[in-house]
Short mmCIF file of C-alpha atoms in Angstrom, two decimals:
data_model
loop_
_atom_site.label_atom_id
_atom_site.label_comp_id
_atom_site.label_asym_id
_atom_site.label_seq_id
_atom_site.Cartn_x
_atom_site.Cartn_y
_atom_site.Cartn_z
CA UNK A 1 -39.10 -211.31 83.72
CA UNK A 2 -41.01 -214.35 82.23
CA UNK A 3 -40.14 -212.40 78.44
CA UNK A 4 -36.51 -213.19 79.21
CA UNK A 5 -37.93 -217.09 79.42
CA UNK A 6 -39.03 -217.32 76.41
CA UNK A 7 -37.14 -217.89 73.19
CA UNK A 8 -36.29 -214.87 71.32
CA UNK A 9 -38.70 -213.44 69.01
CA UNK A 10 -38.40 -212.51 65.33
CA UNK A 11 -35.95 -209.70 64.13
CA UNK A 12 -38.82 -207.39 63.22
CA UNK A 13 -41.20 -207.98 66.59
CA UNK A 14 -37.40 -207.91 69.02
CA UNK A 15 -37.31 -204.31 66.88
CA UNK A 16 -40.86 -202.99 68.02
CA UNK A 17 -40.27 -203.73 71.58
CA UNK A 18 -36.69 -202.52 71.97
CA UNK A 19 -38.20 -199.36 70.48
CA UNK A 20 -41.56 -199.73 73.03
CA UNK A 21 -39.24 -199.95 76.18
CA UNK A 22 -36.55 -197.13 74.89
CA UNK A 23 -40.06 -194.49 74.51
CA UNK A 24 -41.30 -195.24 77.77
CA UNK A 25 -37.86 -194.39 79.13
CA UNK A 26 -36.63 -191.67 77.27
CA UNK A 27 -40.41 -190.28 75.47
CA UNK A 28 -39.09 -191.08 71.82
CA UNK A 29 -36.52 -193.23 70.28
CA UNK A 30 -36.27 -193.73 66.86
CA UNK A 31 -34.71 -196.92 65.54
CA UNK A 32 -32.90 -196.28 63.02
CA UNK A 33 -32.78 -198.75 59.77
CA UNK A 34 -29.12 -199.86 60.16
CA UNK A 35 -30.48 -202.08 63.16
CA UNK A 36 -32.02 -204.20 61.36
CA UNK A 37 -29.04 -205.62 59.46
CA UNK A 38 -27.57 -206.40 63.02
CA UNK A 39 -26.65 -209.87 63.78
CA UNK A 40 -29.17 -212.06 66.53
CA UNK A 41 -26.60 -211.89 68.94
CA UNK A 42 -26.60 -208.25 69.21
CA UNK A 43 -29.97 -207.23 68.75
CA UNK A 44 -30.50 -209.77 71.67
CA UNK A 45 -28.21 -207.97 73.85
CA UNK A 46 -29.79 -204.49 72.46
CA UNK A 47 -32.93 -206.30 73.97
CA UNK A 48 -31.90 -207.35 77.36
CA UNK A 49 -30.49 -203.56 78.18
CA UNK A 50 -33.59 -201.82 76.87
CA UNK A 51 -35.83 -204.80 79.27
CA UNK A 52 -33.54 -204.02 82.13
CA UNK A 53 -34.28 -200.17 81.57
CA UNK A 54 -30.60 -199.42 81.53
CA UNK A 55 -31.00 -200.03 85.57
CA UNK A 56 -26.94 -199.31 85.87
CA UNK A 57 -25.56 -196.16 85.34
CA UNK A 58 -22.07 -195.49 85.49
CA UNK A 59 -20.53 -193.39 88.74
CA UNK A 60 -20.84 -189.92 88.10
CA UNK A 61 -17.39 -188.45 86.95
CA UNK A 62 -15.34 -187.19 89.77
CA UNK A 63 -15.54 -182.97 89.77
CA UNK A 64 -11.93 -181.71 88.37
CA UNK A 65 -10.08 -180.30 90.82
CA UNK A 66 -9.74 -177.12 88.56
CA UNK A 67 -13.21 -176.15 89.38
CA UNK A 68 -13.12 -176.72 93.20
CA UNK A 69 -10.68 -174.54 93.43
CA UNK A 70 -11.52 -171.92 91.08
CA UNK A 71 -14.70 -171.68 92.73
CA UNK A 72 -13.23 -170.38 96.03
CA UNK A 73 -12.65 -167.06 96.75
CA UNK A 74 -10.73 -166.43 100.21
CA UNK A 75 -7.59 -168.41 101.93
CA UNK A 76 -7.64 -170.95 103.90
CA UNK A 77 -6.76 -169.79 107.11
CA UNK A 78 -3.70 -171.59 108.11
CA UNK A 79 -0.21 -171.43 108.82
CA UNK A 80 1.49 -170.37 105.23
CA UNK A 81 2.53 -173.41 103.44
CA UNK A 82 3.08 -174.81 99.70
CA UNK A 83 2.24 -177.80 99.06
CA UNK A 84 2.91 -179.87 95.82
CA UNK A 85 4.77 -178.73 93.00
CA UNK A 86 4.86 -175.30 91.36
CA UNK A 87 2.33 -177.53 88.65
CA UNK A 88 0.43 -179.75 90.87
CA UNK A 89 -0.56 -178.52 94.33
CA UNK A 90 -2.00 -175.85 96.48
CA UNK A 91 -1.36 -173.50 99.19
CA UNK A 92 -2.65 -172.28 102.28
CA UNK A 93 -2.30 -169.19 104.80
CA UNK A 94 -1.75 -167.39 101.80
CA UNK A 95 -2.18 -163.04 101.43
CA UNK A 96 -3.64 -160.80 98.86
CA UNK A 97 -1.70 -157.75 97.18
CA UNK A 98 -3.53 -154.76 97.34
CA UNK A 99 -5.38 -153.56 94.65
CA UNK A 100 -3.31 -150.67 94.33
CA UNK A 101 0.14 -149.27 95.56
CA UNK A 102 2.39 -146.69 95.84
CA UNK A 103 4.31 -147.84 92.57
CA UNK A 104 1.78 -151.28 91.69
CA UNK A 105 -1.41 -151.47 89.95
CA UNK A 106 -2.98 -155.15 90.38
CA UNK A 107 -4.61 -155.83 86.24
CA UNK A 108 -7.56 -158.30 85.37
CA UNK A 109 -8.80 -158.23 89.10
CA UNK A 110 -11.58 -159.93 88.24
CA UNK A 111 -9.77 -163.33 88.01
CA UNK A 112 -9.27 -162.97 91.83
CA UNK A 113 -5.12 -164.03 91.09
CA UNK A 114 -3.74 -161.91 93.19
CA UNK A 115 -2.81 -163.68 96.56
CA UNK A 116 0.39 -165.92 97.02
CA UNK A 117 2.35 -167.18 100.02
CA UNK A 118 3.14 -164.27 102.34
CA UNK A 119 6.94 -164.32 100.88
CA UNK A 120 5.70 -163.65 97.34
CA UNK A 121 3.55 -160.85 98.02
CA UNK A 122 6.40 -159.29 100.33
CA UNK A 123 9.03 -159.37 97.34
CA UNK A 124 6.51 -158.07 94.46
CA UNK A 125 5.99 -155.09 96.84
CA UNK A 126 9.33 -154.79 97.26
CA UNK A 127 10.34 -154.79 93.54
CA UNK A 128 7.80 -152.25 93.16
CA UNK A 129 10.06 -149.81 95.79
CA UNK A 130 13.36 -150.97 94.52
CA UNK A 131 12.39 -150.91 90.43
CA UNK A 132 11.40 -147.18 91.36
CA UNK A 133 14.63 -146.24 92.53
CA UNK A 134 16.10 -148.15 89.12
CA UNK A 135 13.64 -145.77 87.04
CA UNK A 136 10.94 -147.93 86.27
CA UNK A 137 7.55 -145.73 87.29
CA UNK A 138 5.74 -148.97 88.25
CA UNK A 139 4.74 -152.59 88.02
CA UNK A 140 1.41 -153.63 86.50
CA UNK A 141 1.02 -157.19 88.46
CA UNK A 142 -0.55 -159.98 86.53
CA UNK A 143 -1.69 -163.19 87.76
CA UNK A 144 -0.17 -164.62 90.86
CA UNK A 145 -2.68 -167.45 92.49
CA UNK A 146 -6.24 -168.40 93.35
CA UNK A 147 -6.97 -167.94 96.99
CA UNK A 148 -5.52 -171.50 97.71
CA UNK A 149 -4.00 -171.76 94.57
CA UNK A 150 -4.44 -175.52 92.91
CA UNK A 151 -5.62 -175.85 88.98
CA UNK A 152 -6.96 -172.58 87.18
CA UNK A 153 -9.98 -172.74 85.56
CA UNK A 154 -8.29 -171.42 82.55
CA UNK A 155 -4.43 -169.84 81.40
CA UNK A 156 -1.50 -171.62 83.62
CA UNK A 157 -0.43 -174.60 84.09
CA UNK A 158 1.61 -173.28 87.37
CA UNK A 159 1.31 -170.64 89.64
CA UNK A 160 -0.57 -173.39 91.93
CA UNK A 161 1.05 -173.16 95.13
CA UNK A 162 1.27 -169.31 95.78
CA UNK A 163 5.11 -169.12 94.58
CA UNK A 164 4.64 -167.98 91.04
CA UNK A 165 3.81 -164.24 89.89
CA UNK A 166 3.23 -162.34 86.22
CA UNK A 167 5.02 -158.91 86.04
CA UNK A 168 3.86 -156.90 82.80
CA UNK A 169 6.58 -155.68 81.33
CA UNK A 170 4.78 -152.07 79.95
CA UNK A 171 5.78 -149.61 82.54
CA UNK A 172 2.59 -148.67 85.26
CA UNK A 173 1.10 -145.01 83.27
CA UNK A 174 1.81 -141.89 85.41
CA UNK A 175 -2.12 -141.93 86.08
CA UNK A 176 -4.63 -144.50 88.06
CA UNK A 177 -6.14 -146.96 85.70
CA UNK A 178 -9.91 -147.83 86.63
CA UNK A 179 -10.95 -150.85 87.18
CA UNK A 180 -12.27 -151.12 83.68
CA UNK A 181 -9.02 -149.97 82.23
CA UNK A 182 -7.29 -153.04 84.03
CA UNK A 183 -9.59 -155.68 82.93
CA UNK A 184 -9.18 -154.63 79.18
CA UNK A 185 -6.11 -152.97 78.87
CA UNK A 186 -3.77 -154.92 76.23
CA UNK A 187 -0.02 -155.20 77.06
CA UNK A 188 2.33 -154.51 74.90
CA UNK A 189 3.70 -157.81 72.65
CA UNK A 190 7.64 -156.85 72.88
CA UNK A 191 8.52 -159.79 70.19
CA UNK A 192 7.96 -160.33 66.56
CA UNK A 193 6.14 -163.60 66.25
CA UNK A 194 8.01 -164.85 62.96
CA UNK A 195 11.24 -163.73 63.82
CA UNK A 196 11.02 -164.42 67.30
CA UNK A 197 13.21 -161.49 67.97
CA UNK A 198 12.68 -158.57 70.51
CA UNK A 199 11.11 -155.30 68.59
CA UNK A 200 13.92 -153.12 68.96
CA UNK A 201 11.58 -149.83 68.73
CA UNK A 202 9.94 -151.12 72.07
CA UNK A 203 13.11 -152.38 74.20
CA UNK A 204 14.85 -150.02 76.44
CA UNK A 205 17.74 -150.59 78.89
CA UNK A 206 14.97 -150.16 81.49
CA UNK A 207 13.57 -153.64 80.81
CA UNK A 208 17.08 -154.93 81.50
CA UNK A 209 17.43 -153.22 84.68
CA UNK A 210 13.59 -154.24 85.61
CA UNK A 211 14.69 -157.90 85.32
CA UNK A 212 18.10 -157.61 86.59
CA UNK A 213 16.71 -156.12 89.83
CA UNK A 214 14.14 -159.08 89.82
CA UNK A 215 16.77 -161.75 89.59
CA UNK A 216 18.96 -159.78 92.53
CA UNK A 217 16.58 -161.44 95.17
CA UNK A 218 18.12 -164.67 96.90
CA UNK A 219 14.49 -165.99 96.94
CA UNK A 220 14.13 -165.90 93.26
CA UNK A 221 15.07 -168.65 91.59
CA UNK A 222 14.13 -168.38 88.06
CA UNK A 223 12.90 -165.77 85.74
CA UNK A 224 10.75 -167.26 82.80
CA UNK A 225 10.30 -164.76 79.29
CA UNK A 226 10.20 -165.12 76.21
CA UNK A 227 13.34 -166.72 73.98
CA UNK A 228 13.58 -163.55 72.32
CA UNK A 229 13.53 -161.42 75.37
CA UNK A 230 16.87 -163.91 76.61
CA UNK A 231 18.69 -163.23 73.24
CA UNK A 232 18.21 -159.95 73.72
CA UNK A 233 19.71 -160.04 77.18
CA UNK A 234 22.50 -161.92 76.05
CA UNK A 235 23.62 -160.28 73.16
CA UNK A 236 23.56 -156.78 75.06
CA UNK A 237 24.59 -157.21 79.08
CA UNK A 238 27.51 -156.14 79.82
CA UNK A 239 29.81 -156.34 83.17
CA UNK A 240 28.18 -158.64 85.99
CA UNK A 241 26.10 -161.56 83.52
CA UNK A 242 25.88 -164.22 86.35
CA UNK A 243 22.08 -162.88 86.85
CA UNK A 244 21.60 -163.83 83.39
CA UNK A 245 21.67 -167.86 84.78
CA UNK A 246 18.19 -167.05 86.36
CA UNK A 247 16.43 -165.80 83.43
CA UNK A 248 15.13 -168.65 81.37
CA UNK A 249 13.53 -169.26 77.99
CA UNK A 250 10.35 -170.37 77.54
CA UNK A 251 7.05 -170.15 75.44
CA UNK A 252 5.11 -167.52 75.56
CA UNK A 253 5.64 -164.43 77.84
CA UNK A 254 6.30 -162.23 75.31
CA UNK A 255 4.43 -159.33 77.64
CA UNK A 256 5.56 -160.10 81.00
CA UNK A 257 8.06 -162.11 82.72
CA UNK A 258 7.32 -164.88 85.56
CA UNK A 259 9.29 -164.66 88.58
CA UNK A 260 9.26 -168.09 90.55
CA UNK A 261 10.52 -168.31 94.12
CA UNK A 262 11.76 -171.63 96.04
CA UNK A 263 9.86 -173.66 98.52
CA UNK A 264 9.78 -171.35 101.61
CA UNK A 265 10.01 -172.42 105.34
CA UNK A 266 7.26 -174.02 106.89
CA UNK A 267 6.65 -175.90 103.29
CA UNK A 268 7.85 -179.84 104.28
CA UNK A 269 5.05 -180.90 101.39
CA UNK A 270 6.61 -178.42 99.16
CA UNK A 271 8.49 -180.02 96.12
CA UNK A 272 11.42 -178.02 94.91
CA UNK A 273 12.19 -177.46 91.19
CA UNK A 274 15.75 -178.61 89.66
CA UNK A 275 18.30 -175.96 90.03
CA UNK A 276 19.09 -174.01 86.52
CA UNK A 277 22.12 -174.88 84.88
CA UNK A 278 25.44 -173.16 85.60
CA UNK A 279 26.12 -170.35 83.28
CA UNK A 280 24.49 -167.66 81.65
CA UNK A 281 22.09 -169.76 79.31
CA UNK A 282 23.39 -168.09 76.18
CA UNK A 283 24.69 -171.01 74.98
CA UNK A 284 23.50 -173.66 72.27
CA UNK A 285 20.06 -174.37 74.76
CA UNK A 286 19.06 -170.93 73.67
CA UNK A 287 19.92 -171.35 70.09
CA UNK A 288 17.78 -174.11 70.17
CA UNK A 289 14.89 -171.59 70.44
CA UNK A 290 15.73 -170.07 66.94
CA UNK A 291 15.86 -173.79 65.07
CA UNK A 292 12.22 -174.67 63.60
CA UNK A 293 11.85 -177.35 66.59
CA UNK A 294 10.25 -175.38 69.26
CA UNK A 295 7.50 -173.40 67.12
CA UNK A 296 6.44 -177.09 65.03
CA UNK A 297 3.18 -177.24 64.97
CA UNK A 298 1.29 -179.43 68.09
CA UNK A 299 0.66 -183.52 66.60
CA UNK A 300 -2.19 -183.41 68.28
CA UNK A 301 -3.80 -180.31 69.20
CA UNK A 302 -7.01 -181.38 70.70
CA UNK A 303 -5.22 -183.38 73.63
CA UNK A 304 -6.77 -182.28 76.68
CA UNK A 305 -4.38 -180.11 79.42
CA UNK A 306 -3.53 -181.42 82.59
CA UNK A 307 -6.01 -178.99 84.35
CA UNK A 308 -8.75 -180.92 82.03
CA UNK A 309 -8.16 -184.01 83.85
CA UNK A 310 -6.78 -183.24 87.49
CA UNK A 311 -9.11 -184.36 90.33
CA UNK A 312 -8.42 -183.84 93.73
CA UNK A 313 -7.17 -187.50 93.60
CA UNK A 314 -4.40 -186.30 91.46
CA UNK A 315 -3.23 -184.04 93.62
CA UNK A 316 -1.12 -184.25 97.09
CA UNK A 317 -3.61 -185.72 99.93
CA UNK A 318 -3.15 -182.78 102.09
CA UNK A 319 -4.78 -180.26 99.29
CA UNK A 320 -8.43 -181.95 100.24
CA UNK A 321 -7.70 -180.19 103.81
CA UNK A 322 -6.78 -177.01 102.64
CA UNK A 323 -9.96 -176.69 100.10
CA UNK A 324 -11.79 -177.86 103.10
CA UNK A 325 -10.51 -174.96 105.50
CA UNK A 326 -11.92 -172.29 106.78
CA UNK A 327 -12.36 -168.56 104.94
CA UNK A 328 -10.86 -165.67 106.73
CA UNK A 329 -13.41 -162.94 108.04
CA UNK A 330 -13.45 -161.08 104.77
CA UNK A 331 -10.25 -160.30 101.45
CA UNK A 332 -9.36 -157.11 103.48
CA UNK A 333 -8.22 -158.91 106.92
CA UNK A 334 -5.79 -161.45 104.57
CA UNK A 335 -4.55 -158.13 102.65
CA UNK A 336 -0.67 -157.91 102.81
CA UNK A 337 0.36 -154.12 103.07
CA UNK A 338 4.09 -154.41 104.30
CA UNK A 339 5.35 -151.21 104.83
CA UNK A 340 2.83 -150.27 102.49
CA UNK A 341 2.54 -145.72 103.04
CA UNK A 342 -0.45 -143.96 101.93
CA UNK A 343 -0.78 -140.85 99.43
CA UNK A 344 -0.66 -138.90 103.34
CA UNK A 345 2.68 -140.50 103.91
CA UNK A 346 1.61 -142.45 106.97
CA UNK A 347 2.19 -145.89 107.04
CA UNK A 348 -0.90 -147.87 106.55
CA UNK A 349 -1.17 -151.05 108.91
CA UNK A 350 -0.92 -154.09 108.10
CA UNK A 351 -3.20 -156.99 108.49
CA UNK A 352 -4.47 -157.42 112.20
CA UNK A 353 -3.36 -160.50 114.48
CA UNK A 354 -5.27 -162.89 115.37
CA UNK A 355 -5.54 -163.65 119.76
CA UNK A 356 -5.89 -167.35 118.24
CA UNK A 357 -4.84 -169.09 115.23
CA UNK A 358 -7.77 -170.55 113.46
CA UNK A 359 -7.03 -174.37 112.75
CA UNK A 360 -7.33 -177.10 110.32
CA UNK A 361 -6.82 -179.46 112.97
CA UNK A 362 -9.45 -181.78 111.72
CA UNK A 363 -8.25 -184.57 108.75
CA UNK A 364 -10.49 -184.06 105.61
CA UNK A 365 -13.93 -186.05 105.17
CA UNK A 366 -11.54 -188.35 102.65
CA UNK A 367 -8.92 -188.83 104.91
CA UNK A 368 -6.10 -186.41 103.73
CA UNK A 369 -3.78 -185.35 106.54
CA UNK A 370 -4.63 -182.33 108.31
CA UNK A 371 -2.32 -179.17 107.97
CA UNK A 372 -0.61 -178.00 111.03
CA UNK A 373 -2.11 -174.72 112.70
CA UNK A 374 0.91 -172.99 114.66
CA UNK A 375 0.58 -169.31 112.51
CA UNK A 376 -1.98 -168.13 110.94
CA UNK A 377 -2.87 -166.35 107.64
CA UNK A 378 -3.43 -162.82 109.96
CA UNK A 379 -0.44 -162.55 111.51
CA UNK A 380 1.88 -159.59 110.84
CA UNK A 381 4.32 -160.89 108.29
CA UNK A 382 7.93 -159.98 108.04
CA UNK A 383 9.14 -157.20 106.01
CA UNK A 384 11.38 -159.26 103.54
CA UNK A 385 14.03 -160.18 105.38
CA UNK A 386 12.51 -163.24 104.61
CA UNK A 387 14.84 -166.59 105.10
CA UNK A 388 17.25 -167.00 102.31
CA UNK A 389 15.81 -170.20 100.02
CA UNK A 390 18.63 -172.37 98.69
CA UNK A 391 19.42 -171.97 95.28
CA UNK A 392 17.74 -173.98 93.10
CA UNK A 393 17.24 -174.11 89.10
CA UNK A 394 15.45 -173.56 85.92
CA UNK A 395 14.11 -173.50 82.76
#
């Protein structure tokens, strides 16, 4: 531009025309007065941006990975694998739990949490049988995972790759909630936020079995509530305490408890968590919990979460191919029942099999490795006989 040629102008005439070129880009710019105490040298490079028309524009932001995910609704169909870590991954082939069961009741449906890898729906439908026979009338299930699991939109920072699950611990009522009911229902808080000791007016020995039955599963390999919840554990168990090494302290779940499984077969991109410590935990790592160290306020509150800054570049390659896959026919033909029986008593069926495995044969459009195909998402799982994981640890 021949104006770029020519010596710059005067402060107050380099002033009217950076304001000239900013209105017929952006309809009205006021300068403000503090401008014109700027040096030449920057009011010169003010100048050349404004002439240029601010012709570069930075690369758009890449989309968090928190949203692509949250945005779908169904599986990927797929053989069922977990991929990533319990914090940073994704899963696909995975199952829903119904809505409702003989002795479950799924809450905040809404949030569409309620599918997992094939093994974790299998076991919370089995707790739900065996915590009967203990006494306990039901489980109200919390979250579990998005449809192919991955960052949530909001809430956890796990329960990404379909191995996680939220049991409430307030008994299921003797009646069937509506679907209203579930989204706004509030659990009961079972620890006193100062003290950070269980309310002793709200625990009964049927919490104790409720977890002890949880933590009797090979698959489970920790148990996450609340410090107070473990203290409580600790100071009354009697007999058998080497379930006690699976239950584990940790912020928070105060109104449910967080069972976490191992990597399953079929899971080579699965990355397993440390195994727990040996013991029972009620040692000087739980008094830790009761010092003023854990509850100190946070140095620096505003500090975005992880979820806040994952892309899909931050997560394993192979979770571009299973947010690429394709949906199941509808929820209901990816709904686990198990050996699910109806109010009639007859056993209702469980999800059909497919004559062919749908396939994410094809590598994503940026290059992540394609997931193998050999199962699929519809096929009749196994009751829970499931294979053994090995025993890993904990928080």
């Amino acid at each position: 531009m021949t104006m770029l040629k020519r010596p710059l102008p005067g402060k107050s005439l380099l002033l009217k025309r950076v304001a000239t070129r900013f209105r017929s880009l952006f309809m009205h710019v006021v300068v403000p007065k503090p401008l014109r105490t700027f040096g030449r040298h920057a009011l010169a490079a003010l100048a050349v941006l404004a002439l240029a028309g601010l012709a570069t524009r930075p690369a758009a932001a890449e989309e968090l990975a928190k949203n692509l995910f949250g945005a779908k609704k169904l599986p990927a169909v797929a053989a069922p694998q977990s991929i990533g870590f319990y914090s940073k991954g994704c899963f696909a082939g995975g199952v829903a739990i119904p809505l409702n069961g003989p002795k479950w009741e799924v809450m905040r449906p809404s949030r569409n949490r309620r599918w997992g890898h094939p093994t974790m729906i299998a076991l919370i439908e089995k707790l739900s049988r065996d915590a009967a026979a203990d006494g306990w009338p039901g489980l109200l299930v919390g979250d579990i995972s998005q449809p192919r699991g991955g960052p949530m939109l909001t809430g956890h920072a796990s329960h990404q790759i379909g191995l996680d699950a939220d049991i409430w611990l307030t008994p299921m009522p003797d009646r069937k909630l509506s679907l209203e009911q579930r989204e706004n229902m509030s659990a009961t808080l079972l620890v006193d936020e100062k003290t950070h000791l269980v309310k002793d007016a709200l625990w009964a020995p049927a919490h104790t079995r409720l977890l002890k039955r949880a933590a009797s599963y090979a698959e489970v390999e920790r148990i996450l509530v609340n410090p107070g919840i473990k203290k409580k554990l600790c100071d009354t168990v009697k007999g058998d305490r080497g379930w006690l090494r699976k239950v584990r302290p940790f912020w928070g779940h105060d109104y449910h408890f967080h069972i976490r499984i191992g990597c399953q077969p079929g899971s080579p991109k699965c990355k397993a968590q440390e195994n727990t410590a040996p013991g029972d935990g009620c040692d000087q790592s739980l008094a830790w919990w009761f010092t003023e160290e854990p509850w100190r306020p946070n140095k620096n509150p505003d500090r975005p979460k992880a979820r806040d800054l994952m892309t899909m570049a931050s997560l394993p390659a192979a979770c571009q191919a299973v947010l690429d896959g394709p949906n199941p026919a509808s929820a209901e033909a990816v709904t686990y029942y198990g050996d699910y029986y109806g109010e009639d008593g007859v056993p209702v069926a469980a999800a059909p099999v497919l004559t062919k495995a749908p396939s994410l044969a094809r590598a994503s459009a940026s290059g992540a490795a394609a997931l193998p195909a050999t199962a699929n998402a519809y096929a009749e799982t196994p009751e829970i006989g499931i294979p053994l994981p090995r025993p890993r640890p904990g928080y």
